[in-house]
Coordinates of N, CA and C in Angstrom, one line a residue:
X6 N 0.8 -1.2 0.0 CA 0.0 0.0 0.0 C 0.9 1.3 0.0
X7 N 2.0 1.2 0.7 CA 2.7 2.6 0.9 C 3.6 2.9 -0.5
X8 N 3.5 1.9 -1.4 CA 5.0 2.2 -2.2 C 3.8 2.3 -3.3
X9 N 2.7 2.3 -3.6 CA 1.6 2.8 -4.1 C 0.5 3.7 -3.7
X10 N 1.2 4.7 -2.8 CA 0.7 5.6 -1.9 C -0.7 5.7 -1.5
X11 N -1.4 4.5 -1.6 CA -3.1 3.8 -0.9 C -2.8 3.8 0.6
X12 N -4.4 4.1 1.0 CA -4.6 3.5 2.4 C -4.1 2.2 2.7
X13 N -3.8 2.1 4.1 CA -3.5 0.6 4.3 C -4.8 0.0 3.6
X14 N -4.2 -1.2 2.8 CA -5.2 -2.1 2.4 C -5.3 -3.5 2.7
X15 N -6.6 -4.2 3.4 CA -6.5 -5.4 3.8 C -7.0 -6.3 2.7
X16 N -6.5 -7.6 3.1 CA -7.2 -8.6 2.1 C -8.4 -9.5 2.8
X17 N -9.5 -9.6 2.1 CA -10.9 -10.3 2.9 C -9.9 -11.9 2.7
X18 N -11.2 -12.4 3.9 CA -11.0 -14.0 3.6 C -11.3 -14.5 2.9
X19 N -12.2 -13.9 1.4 CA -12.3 -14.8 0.5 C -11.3 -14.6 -0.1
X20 N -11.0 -13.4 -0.5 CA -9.6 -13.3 -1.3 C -8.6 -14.1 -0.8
X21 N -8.2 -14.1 0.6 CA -6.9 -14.7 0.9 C -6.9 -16.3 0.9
X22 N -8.5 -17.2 0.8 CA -8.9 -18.2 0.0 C -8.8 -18.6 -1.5
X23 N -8.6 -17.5 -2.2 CA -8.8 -17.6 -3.4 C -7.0 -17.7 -3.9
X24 N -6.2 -17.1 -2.9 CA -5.0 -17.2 -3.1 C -4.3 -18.6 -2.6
X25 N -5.1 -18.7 -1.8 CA -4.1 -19.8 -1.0 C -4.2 -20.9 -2.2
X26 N -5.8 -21.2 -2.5 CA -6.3 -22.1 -3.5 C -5.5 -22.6 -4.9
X27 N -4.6 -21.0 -5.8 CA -4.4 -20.8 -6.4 C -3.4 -21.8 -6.7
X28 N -2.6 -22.2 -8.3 CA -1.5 -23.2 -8.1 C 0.0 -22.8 -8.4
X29 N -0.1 -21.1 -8.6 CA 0.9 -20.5 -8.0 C 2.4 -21.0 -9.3
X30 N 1.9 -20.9 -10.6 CA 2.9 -21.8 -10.8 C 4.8 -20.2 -11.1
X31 N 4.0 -19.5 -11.1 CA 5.1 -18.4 -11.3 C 5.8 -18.1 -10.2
X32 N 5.5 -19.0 -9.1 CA 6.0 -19.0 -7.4 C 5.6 -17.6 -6.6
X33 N 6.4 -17.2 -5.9 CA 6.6 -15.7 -5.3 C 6.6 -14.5 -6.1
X34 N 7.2 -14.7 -7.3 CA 7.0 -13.6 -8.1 C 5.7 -13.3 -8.7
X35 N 5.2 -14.4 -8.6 CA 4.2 -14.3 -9.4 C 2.6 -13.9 -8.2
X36 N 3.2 -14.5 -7.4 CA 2.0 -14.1 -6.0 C 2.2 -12.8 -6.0
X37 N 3.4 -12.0 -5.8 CA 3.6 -10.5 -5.5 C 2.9 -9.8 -6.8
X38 N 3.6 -10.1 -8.1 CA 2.4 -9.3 -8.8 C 1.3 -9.0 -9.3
X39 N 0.7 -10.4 -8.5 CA -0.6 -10.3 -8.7 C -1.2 -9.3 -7.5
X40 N -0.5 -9.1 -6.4 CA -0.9 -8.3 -5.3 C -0.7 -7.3 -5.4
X41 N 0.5 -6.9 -6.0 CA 0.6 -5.2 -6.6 C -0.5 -5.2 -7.6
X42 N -0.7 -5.7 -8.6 CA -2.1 -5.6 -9.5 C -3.3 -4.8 -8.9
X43 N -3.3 -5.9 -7.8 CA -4.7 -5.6 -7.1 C -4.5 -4.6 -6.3
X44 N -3.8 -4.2 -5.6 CA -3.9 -2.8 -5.2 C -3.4 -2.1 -5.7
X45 N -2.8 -2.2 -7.0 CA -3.0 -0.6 -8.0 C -4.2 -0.1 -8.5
X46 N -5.2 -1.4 -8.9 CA -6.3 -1.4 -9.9 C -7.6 -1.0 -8.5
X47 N -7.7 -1.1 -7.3 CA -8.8 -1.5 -6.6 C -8.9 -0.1 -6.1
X48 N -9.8 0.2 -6.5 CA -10.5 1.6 -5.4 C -11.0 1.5 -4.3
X49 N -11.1 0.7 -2.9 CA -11.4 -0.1 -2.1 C -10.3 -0.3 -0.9
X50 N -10.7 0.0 0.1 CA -9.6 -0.7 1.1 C -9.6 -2.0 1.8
X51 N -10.3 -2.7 0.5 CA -10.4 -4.5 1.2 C -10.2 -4.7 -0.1
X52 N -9.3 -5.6 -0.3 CA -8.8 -6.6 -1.5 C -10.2 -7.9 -1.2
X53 N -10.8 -8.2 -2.6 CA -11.7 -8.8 -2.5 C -11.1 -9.8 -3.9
X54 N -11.8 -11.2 -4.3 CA -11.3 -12.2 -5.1 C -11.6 -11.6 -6.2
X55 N -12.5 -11.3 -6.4 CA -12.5 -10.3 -7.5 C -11.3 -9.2 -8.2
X56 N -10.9 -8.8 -7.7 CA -9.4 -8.1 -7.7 C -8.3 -8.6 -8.2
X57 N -8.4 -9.6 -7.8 CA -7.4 -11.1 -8.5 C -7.3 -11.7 -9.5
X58 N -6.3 -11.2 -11.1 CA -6.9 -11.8 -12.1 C -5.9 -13.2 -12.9
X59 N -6.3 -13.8 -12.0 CA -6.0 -15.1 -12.6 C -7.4 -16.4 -12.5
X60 N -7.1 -17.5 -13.3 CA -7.8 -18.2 -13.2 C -7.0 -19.5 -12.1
X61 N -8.0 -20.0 -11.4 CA -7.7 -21.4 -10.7 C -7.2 -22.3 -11.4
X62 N -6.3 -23.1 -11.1 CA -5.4 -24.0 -11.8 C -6.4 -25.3 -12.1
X63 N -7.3 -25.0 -11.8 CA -8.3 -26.5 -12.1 C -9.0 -25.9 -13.1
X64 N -9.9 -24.9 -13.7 CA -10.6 -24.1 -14.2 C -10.2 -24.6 -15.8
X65 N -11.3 -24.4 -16.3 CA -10.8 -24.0 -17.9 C -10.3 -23.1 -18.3
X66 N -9.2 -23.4 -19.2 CA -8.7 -21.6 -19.8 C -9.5 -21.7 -20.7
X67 N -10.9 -20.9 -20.9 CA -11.6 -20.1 -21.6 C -11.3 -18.6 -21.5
X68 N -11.9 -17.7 -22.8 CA -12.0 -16.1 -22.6 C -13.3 -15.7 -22.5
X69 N -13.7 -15.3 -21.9 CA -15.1 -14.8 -22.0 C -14.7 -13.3 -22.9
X70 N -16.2 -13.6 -23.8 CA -16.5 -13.0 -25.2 C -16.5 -11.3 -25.1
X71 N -17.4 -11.5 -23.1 CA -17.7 -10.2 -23.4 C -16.3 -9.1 -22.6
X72 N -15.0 -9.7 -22.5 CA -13.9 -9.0 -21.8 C -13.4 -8.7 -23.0
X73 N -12.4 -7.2 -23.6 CA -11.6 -7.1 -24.6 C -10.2 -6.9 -23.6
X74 N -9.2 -7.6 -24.0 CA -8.1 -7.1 -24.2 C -7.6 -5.6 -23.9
X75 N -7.9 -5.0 -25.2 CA -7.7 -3.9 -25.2 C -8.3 -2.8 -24.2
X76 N -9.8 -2.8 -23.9 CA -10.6 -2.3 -22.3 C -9.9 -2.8 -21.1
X77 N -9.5 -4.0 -21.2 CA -8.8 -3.8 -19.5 C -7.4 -3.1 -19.8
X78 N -6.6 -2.9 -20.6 CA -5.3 -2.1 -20.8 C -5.6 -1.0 -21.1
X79 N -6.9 -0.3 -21.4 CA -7.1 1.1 -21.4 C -7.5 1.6 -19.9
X80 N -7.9 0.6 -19.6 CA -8.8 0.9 -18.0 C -7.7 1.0 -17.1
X81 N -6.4 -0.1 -17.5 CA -5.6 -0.2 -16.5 C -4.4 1.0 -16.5
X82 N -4.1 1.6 -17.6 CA -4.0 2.8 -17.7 C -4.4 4.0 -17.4
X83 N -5.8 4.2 -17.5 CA -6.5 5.3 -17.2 C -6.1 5.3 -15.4
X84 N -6.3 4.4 -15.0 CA -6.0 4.1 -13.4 C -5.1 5.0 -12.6
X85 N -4.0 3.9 -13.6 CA -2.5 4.3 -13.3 C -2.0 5.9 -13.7
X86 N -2.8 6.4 -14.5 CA -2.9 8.0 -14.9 C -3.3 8.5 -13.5
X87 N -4.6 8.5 -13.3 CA -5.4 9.0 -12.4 C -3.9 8.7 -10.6
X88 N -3.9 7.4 -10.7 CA -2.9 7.4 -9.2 C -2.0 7.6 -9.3
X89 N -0.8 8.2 -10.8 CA 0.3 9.1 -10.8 C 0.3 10.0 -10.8
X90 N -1.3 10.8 -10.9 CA -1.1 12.3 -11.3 C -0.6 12.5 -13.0
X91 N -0.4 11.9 -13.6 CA 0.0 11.2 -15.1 C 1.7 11.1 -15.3
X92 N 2.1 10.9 -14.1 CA 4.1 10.7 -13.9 C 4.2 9.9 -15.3
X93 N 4.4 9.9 -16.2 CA 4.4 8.5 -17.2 C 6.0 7.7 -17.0
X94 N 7.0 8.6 -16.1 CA 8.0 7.7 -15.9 C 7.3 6.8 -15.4
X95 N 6.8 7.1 -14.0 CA 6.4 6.3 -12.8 C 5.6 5.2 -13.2
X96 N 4.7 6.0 -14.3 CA 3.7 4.6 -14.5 C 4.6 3.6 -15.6
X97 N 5.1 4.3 -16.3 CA 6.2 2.9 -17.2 C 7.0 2.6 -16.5
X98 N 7.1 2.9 -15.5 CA 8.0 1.6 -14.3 C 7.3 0.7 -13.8
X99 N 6.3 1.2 -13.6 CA 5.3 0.3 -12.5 C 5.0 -0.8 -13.5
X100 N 4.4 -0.2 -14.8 CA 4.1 -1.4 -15.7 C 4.9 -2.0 -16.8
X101 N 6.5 -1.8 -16.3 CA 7.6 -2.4 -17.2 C 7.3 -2.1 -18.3
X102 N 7.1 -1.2 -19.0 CA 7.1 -0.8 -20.2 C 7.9 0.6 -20.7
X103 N 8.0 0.6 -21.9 CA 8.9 2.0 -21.9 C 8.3 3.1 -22.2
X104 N 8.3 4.3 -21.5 CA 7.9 5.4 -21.8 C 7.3 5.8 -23.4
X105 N 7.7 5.9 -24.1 CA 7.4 5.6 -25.4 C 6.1 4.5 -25.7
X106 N 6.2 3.6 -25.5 CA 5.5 2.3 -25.7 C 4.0 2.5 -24.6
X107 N 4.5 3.5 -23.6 CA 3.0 3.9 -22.6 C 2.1 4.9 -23.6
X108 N 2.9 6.2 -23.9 CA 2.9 7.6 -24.6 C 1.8 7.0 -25.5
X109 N 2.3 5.6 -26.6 CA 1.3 6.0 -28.0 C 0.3 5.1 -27.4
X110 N -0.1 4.2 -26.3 CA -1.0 3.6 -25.7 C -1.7 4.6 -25.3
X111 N -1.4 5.8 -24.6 CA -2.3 7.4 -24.2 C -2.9 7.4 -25.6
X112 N -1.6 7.9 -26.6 CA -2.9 8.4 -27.5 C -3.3 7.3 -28.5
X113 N -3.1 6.1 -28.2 CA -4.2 5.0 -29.0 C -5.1 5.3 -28.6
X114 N -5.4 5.0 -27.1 CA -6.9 5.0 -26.1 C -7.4 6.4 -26.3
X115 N -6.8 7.5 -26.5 CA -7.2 9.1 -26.4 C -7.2 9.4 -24.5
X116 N -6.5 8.9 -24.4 CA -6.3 9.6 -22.8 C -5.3 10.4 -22.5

């Protein structure tokens, strides 16, 4: 929460169910980024399973029709605009990408 300047943020029991559940195959790295995810993306001061975007290791990898691609990386940028103040260093750190490669993502989306 602090190194993404949010309130303290807790995680509910379902969430911290939905993690434990998970089969984690990216190990630690992969736990942590999904937790920074979730508290970049959540307007909320309770991490709920919903927040968490992976699928259960038992699950089908299906896409559902009505998610684009492209909407959740405009959304996840608009965010990341809004909680930098628009730093675009900051946010192309946050989102490993290069300054440049954020910039024409702004004006693909028109943000």
């Amino acid at each position: 929460s602090k190194k993404y300047e949010k309130n303290s943020i807790k995680l509910s029991n379902r969430a911290m169910n939905k993690l434990m559940s998970y089969h984690w195959p990216g190990n630690v790295r992969e736990l942590k980024h999904s937790i920074e995810k979730a508290i970049i993306l959540t307007e909320n001061d309770i991490l709920k399973p919903e927040d968490f975007f992976f699928k259960s290791y038992f699950e089908p990898q299906t896409i559902s029709s009505s998610i684009k691609l492209y909407e959740v990386e405009k959304e996840t940028i608009r965010k990341a605009l809004n909680m930098h103040q628009g730093n675009l260093s900051k946010i192309a750190k946050e989102m490993e990408i290069s300054r440049t490669t954020l910039y024409k993502k702004i004006k693909k989306y028109e943000l």
